[in-house]
C-alpha positions as a printed Julia matrix, in Angstrom:
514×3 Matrix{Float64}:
   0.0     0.0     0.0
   1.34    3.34   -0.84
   1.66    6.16    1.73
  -1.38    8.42    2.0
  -1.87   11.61   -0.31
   0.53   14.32    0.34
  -1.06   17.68    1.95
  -1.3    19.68   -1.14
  -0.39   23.62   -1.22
  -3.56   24.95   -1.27
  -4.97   28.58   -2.25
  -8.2    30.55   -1.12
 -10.16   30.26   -4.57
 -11.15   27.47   -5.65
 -10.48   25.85   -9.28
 -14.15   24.39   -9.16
 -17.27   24.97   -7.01
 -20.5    24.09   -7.5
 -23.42   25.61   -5.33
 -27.0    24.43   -5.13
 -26.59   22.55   -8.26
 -29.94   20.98   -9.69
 -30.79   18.71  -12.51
 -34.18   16.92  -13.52
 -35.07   14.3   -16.12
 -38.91   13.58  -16.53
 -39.44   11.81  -13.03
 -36.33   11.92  -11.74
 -34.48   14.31   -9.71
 -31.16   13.34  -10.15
 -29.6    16.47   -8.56
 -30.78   18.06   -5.28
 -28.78   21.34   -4.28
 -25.39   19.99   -4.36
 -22.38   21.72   -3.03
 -18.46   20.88   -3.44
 -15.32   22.12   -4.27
 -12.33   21.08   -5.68
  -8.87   22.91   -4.6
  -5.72   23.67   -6.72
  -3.47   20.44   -6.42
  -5.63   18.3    -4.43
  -7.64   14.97   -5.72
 -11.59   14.84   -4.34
 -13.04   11.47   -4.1
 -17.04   11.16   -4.87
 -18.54    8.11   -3.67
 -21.9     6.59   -3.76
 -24.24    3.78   -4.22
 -25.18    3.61   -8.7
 -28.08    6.04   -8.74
 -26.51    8.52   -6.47
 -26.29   11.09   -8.83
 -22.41   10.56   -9.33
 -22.37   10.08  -13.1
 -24.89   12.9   -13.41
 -22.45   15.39  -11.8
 -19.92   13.95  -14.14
 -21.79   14.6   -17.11
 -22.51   18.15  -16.22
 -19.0    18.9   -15.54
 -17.88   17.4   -18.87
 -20.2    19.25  -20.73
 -22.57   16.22  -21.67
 -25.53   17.64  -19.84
 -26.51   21.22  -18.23
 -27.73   21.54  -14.84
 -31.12   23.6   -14.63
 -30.27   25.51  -11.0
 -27.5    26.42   -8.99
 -24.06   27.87  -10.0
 -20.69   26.38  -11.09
 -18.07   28.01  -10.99
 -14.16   27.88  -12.13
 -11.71   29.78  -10.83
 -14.04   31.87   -9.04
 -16.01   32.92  -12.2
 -19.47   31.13  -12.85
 -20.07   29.57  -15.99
 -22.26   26.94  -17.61
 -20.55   24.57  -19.87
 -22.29   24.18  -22.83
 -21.24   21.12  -24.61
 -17.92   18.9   -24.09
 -15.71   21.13  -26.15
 -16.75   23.91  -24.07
 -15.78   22.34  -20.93
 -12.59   21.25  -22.41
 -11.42   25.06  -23.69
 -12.29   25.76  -19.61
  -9.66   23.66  -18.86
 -11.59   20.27  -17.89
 -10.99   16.85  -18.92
 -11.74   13.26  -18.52
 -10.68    9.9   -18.39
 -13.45    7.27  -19.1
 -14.3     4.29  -16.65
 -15.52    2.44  -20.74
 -12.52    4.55  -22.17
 -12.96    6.96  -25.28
 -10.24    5.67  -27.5
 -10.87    4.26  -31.21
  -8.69    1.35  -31.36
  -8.38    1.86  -35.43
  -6.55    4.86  -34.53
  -2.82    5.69  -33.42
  -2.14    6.44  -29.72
  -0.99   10.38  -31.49
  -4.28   10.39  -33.31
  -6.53    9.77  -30.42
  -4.54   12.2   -28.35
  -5.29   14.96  -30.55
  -8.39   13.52  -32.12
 -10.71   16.77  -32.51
  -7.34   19.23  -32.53
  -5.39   18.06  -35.52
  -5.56   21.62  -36.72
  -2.43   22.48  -35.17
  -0.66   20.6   -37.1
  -2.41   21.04  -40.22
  -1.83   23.27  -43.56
  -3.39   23.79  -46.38
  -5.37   20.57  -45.28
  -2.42   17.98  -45.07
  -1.66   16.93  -40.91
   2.23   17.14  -40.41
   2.48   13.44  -38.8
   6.03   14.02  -37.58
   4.95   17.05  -35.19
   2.28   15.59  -34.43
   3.41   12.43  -32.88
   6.3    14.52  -31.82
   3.89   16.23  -29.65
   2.28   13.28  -28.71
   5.38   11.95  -27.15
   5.72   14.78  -25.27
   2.29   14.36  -23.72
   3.25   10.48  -22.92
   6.38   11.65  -21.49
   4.34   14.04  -18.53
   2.28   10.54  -17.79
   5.36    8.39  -17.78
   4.2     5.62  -20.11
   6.84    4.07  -22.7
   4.51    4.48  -25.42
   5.52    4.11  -29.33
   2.79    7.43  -30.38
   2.3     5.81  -33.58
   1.15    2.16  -32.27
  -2.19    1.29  -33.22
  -4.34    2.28  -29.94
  -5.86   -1.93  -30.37
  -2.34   -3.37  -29.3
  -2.13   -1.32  -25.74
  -3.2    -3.27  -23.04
  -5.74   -1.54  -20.88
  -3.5     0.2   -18.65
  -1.46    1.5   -21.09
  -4.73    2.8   -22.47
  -5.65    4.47  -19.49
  -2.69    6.16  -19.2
  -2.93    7.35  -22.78
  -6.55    8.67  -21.67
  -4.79   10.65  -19.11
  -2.22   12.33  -21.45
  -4.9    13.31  -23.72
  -6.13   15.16  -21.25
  -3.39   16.79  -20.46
  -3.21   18.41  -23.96
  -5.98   21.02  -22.36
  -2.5    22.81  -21.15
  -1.75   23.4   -24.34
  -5.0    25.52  -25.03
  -4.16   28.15  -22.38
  -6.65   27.02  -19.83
  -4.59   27.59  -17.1
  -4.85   24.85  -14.16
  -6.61   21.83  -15.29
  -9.42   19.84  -13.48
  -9.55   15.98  -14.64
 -12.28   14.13  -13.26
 -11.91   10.45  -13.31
 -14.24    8.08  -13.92
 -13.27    4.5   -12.32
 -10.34    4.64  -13.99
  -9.17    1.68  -11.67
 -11.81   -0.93  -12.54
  -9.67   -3.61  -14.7
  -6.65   -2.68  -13.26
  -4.44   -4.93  -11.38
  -2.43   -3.46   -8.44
   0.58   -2.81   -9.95
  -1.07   -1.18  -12.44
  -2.94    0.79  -10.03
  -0.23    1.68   -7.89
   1.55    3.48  -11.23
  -1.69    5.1   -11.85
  -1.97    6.45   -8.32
   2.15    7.3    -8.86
   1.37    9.48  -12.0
  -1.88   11.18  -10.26
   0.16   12.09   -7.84
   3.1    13.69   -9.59
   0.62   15.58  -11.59
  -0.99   17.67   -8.76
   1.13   20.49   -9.21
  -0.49   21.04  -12.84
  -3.78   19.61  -12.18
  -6.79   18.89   -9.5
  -8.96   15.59  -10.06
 -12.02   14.29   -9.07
 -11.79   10.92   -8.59
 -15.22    8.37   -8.79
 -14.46    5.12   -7.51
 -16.63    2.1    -5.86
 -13.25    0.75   -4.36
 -13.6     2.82   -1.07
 -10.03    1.59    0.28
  -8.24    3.08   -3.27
 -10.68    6.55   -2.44
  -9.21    6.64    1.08
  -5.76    5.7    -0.41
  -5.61    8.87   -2.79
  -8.02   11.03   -1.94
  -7.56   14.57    0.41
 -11.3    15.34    0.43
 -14.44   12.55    0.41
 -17.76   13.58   -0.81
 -20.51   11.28   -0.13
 -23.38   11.05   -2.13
 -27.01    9.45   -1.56
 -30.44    9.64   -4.05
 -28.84   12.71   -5.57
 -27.47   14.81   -2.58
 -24.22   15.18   -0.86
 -24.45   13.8     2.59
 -21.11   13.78    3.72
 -17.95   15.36    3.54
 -14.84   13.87    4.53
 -10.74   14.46    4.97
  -9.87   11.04    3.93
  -7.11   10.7     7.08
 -10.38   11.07    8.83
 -12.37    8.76    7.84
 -12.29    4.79    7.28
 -13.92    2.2     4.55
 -16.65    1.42    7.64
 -17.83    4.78    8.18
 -18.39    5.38    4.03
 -20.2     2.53    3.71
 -22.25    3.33    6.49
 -22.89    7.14    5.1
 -23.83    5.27    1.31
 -25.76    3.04    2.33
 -27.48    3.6     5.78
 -25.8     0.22    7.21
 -22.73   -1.23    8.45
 -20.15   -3.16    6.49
 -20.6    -6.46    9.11
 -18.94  -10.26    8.53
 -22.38  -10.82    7.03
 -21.65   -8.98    3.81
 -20.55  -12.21    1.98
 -23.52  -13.45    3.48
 -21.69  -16.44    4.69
 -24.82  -17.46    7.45
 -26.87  -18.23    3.88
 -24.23  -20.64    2.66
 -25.26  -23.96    2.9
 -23.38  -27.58    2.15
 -23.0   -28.39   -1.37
 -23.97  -31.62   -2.85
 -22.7   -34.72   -3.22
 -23.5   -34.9    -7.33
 -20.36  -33.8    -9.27
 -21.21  -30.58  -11.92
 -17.54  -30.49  -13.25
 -14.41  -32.69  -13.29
 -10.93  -32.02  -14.32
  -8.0   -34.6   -14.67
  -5.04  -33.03  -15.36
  -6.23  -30.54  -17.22
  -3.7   -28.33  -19.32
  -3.18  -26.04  -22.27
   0.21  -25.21  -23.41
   1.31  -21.82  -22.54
  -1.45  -21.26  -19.7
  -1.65  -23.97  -17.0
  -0.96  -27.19  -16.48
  -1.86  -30.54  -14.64
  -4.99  -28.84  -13.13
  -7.66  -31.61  -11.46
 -10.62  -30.53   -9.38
 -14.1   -31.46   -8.35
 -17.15  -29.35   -8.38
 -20.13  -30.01   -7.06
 -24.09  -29.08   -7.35
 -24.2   -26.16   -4.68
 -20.98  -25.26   -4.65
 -18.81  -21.74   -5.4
 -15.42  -22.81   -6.21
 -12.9   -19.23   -5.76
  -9.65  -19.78   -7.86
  -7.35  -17.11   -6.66
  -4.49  -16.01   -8.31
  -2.15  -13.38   -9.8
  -2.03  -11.88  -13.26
   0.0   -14.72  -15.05
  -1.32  -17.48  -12.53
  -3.12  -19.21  -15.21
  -6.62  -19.04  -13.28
  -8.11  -16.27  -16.65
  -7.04  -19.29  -18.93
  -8.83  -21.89  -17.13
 -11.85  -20.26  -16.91
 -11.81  -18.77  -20.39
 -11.21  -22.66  -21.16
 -14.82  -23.7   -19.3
 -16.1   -21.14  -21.02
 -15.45  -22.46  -24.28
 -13.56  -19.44  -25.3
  -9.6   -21.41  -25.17
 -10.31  -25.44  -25.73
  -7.71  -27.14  -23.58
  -5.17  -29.5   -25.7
  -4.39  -31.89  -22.65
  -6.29  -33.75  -19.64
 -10.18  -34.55  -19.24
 -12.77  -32.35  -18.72
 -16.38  -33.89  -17.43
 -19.32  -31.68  -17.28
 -22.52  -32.92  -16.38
 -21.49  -36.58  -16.45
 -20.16  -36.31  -20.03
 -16.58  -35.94  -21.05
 -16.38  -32.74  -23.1
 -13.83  -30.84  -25.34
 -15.54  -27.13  -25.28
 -14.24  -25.6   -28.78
 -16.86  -22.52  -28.65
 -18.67  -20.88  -26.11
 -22.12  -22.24  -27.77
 -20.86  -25.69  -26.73
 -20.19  -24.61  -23.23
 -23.77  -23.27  -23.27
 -25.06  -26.74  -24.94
 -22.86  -27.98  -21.89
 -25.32  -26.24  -19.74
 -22.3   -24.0   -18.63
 -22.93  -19.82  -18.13
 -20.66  -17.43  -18.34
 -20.6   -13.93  -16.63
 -18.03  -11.7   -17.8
 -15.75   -9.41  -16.57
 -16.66   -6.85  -19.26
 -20.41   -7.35  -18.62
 -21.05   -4.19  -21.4
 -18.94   -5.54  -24.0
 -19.41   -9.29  -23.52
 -22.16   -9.97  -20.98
 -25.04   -8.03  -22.73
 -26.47   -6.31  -25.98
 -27.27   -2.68  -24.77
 -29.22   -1.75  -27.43
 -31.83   -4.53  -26.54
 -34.6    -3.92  -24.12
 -33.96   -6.41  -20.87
 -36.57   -9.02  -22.13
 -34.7    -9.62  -25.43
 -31.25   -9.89  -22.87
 -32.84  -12.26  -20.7
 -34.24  -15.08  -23.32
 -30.99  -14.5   -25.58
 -29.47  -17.61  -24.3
 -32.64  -19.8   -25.0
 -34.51  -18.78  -27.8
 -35.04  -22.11  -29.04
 -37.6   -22.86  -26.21
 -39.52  -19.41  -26.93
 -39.68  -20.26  -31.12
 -43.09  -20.85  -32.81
 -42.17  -22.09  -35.97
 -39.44  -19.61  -36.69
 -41.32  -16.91  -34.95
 -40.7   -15.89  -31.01
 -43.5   -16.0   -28.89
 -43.26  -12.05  -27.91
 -46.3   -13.58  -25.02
 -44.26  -16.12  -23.7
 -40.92  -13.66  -23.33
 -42.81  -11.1   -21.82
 -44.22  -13.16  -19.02
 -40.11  -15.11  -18.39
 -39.1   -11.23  -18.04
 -41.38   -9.81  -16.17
 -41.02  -12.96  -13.79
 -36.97  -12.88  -13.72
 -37.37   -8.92  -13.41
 -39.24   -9.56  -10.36
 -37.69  -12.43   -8.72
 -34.16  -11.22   -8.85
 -35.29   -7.44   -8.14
 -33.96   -5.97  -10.87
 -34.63   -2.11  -10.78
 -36.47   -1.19  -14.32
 -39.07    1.18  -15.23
 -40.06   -1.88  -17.96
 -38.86   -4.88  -19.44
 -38.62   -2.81  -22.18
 -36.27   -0.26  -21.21
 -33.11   -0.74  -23.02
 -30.15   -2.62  -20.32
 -27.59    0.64  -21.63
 -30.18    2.65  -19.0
 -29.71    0.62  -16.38
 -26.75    0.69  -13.19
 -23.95   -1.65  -13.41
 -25.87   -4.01  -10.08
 -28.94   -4.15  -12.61
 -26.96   -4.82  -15.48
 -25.31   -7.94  -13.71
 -28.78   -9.27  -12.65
 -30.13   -9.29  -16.34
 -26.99  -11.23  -17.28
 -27.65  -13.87  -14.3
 -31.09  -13.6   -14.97
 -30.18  -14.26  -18.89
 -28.51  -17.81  -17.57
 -30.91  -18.76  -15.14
 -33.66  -18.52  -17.59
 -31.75  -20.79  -20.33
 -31.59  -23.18  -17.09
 -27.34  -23.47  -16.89
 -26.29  -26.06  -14.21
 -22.59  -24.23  -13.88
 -22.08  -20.39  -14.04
 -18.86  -19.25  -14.58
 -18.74  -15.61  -12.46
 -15.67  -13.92  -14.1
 -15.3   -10.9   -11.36
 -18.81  -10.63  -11.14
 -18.52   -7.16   -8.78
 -16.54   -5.27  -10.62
 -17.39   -1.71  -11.35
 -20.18   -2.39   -8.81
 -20.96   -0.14   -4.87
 -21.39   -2.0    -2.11
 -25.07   -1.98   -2.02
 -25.28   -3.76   -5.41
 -22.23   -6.21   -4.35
 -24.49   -7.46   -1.59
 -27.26   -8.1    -4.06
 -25.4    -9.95   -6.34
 -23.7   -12.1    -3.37
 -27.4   -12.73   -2.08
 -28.26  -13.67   -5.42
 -25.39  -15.88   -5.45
 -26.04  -17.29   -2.35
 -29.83  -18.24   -3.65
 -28.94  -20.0    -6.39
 -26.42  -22.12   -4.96
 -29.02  -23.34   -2.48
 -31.1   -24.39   -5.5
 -28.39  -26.52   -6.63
 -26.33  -24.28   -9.02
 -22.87  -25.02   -9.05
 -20.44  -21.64   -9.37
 -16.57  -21.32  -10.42
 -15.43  -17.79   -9.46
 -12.58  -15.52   -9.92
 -12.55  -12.06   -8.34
 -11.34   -8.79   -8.37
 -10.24   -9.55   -4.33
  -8.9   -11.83   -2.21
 -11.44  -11.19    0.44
 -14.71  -11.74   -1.76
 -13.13  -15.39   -2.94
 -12.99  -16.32    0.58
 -16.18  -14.94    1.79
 -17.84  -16.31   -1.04
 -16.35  -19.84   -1.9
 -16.68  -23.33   -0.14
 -13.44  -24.4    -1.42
 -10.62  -21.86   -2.49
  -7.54  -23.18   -5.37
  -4.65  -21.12   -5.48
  -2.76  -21.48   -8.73
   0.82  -19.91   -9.62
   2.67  -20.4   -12.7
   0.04  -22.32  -14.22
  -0.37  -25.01  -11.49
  -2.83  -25.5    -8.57
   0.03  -24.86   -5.26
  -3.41  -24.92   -2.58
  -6.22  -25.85   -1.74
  -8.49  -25.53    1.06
 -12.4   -25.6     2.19
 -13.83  -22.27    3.15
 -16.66  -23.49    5.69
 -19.03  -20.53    7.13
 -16.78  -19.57   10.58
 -13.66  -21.86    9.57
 -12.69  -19.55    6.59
  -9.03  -19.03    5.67
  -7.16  -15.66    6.39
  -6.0   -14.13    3.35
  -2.28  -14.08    4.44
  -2.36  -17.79    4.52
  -3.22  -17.99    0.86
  -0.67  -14.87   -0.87
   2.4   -17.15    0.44
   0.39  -19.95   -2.16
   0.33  -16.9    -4.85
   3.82  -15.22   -5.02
């Protein structure tokens, strides 16, 4: 863990305020008088449960929408920010949680994409200054870079921090200190990765302030000088973050406590003696090796691991996404080779995703047409879907998992991350899987919607559901699993049950990891 935030210098004016800010949308009042302020140098952390009215403020301070009361104002001088551009030229930028860059394009292009005119005449772009500037903007964030790479063959962090030079270039455009608000830039990140992120955020307080938006409340504490708290649209809290722990901010989102019984470990019951999944020495070259396990009906199986472990692989290989070339695999009784992910889904095997947008759902489809997507065959009338019979499977999923909708009609881009995640359980429940495959199924999520996924979790595994799960922490494998594999270097180095008041510390496990 990296020391806390360094005091900042900080002077009388503000860069940002906003005071008494309001914003409607037909039935919702998203905004109710909200007040903060954001210093020269410092980093302010927003928190809140999805629905909180974080990504609201957000999108008025980028310029996406325009708040209908109150005043903001930058630098001490009010203003309304009329479209994105606008806030940019006032010296605001942002770095995307879903990340703005067009992989077809160079990391220089996307950089300056919208601002090649500085390096344009008579309608031909110089390239060489222009990637010559681009370096220069990779060289404030630190990141070893090539500026005319193809954006597609950047891993994500390397992404990110291309994100965050590009919005550095608003110090080019004479707007004077620059506010970057960041949305969740942390959310795929592994540690190391975020630790250089935090590094570079850091170094660049002298230039810049940030807002930072973040449902990892230990990383807020960790970088943050200043907490705001949100709740249904309001600031309820305001913080120093030496002052405060990740108790107390979950207590202030959410109205409760963070207890033990947040994995709800008194609701997990003994699995079942029927085997869902064996593996004999399971392998594929390159990935992992040797790997044999049991699960059974009832039971959530945590593999923990570090980047490289091996533990992505295997699961991409149950999945049906990377066909292992050595061992047995058994699902369901039958010995399987799973070349796609439709035969993993023949297998009766579910997947949940990481990237639950990307790979998880179709936005653009209303949440009935995401919940029978896996199982259309049952709902087809010769060739035709019975728009009758997927109504009434919606409307019952929608209800029995509590997913918050104004209709199973509304499109799943409108709805919160903890919503989106129930559609996609709800989209494998309904096709009837046997094994789900939860690929950091809380990621990107608050705390409130973490404990209605692990509740959900918990309710199918009583029904007989058997789970394999990777996640974004230590902590939630053990809460959540019976039995936790550790894998390093592409073999299984531990395992061990995880019984409701017998579970494993986590310090027990790393020295299995590293």
């Amino acid at each position: 863990m990296n020391a806390p935030a360094s005091e900042p210098v900080l002077s009388l004016v503000p860069v940002l305020s906003l005071v008494n800010v309001d914003k409607r949308f037909p039935g919702v009042h998203a905004l109710k008088q909200v007040s903060i302020e954001l210093r020269p140098g410092e980093v302010v952390g927003l928190i809140g449960e999805n629905g909180a009215g974080k990504s609201t403020l957000m999108k008025i301070l980028s310029g996406v929408y325009q708040h209908d009361a109150g005043e903001i104002r930058v630098g001490g001088r009010p203003t309304r920010f009329l479209d994105a551009a606008d806030a940019n030229s006032q010296g605001i930028g942002m770095v995307f949680q879903e990340q703005s860059l067009l992989t077809n394009l160079s990391v220089g292009e996307n950089i300056y994409l919208g601002n090649e005119e500085q390096f344009t005449r008579f309608g031909i772009v110089n390239w060489r200054t222009l990637y010559d500037a681009a370096a220069r903007q990779l060289a404030k964030v630190k990141v070893d870079v090539d500026p005319r790479a193809r954006s597609e063959e950047l891993d994500f962090a390397s992404r990110q921090m291309v994100e965050l030079a590009k919005a550095l270039t608003l110090e080019e455009r004479g707007a004077g200190h620059l506010i970057i608000l960041l949305d969740e830039p942390t959310s795929v990140l592994e540690r190391a990765e975020i630790e250089i992120l935090f590094a570079r955020v850091r170094a660049l307080k002298s230039r810049a302030s940030f807002i930072f938006v973040s449902h990892r409340l230990d990383e807020v504490l960790e970088l943050s000088d200043r907490i705001y708290v949100m709740k249904d649209g309001a600031v309820v809290a305001e913080r120093k973050a030496g002052d405060a722990d990740v108790n107390e901010l979950h207590h202030l989102m959410v109205g409760r406590s963070l207890q033990a019984e947040y994995y709800r470990e008194p609701l997990q019951k003994p699995y079942r003696a029927e085997i869902a999944v064996e593996a004999h020495g399971l392998s594929l070259t390159g990935a992992y090796r040797d790997v044999s396990f049991q699960l059974h009906r009832g039971e959530i199986l945590g593999i923990a691991g570090v980047i490289g472990s091996g533990r992505e692989e295997l699961t991409r290989t149950l999945a049906g996404f990377a066909p292992h070339d050595g061992g047995r695999l058994v699902v369901n009784g039958r010995e399987v080779t799973l070349r796609t992910p439709a035969e993993a889904v023949d297998s009766g095997i579910g997947y949940i995703p990481r990237e639950r947008r990307v790979e998880g759902l179709v936005l653009f489809l209303p949440v009935a047409a995401n919940i029978t997507l896996a199982d259309l065959e049952s709902l087809s009338r010769h060739g035709l879907i019975d728009a009758h019979e997927e109504r009434r499977l919606a409307t019952s999923w929608v209800e029995r998992l509590k997913v918050r909708t104004p209709g199973i009609n509304t499109l799943c881009l409108n709805l919160s991350g903890g919503n989106q995640q129930k559609v996609v359980l709800a989209k494998w429940l309904n096709a009837k899987a046997k094994v789900l495959i939860l690929d950091h199924p809380t990621r990107g999520l608050d705390v409130g919607a973490k404990e209605e996924v692990y509740e959900l979790v918990r309710a199918v595994t009583t029904e007989g559901l058997a789970v394999i799960l990777t996640s974004d922490t230590l902590e939630e494998t053990i809460g959540l699993s019976h039995t936790v594999l550790v894998m390093r270097d592409g073999e299984i180095t531990h395992r061990t049950s995880a019984n409701p008041g017998a579970k494993p510390r986590q310090v027990d496990l790393i020295g299995h990891m590293v």
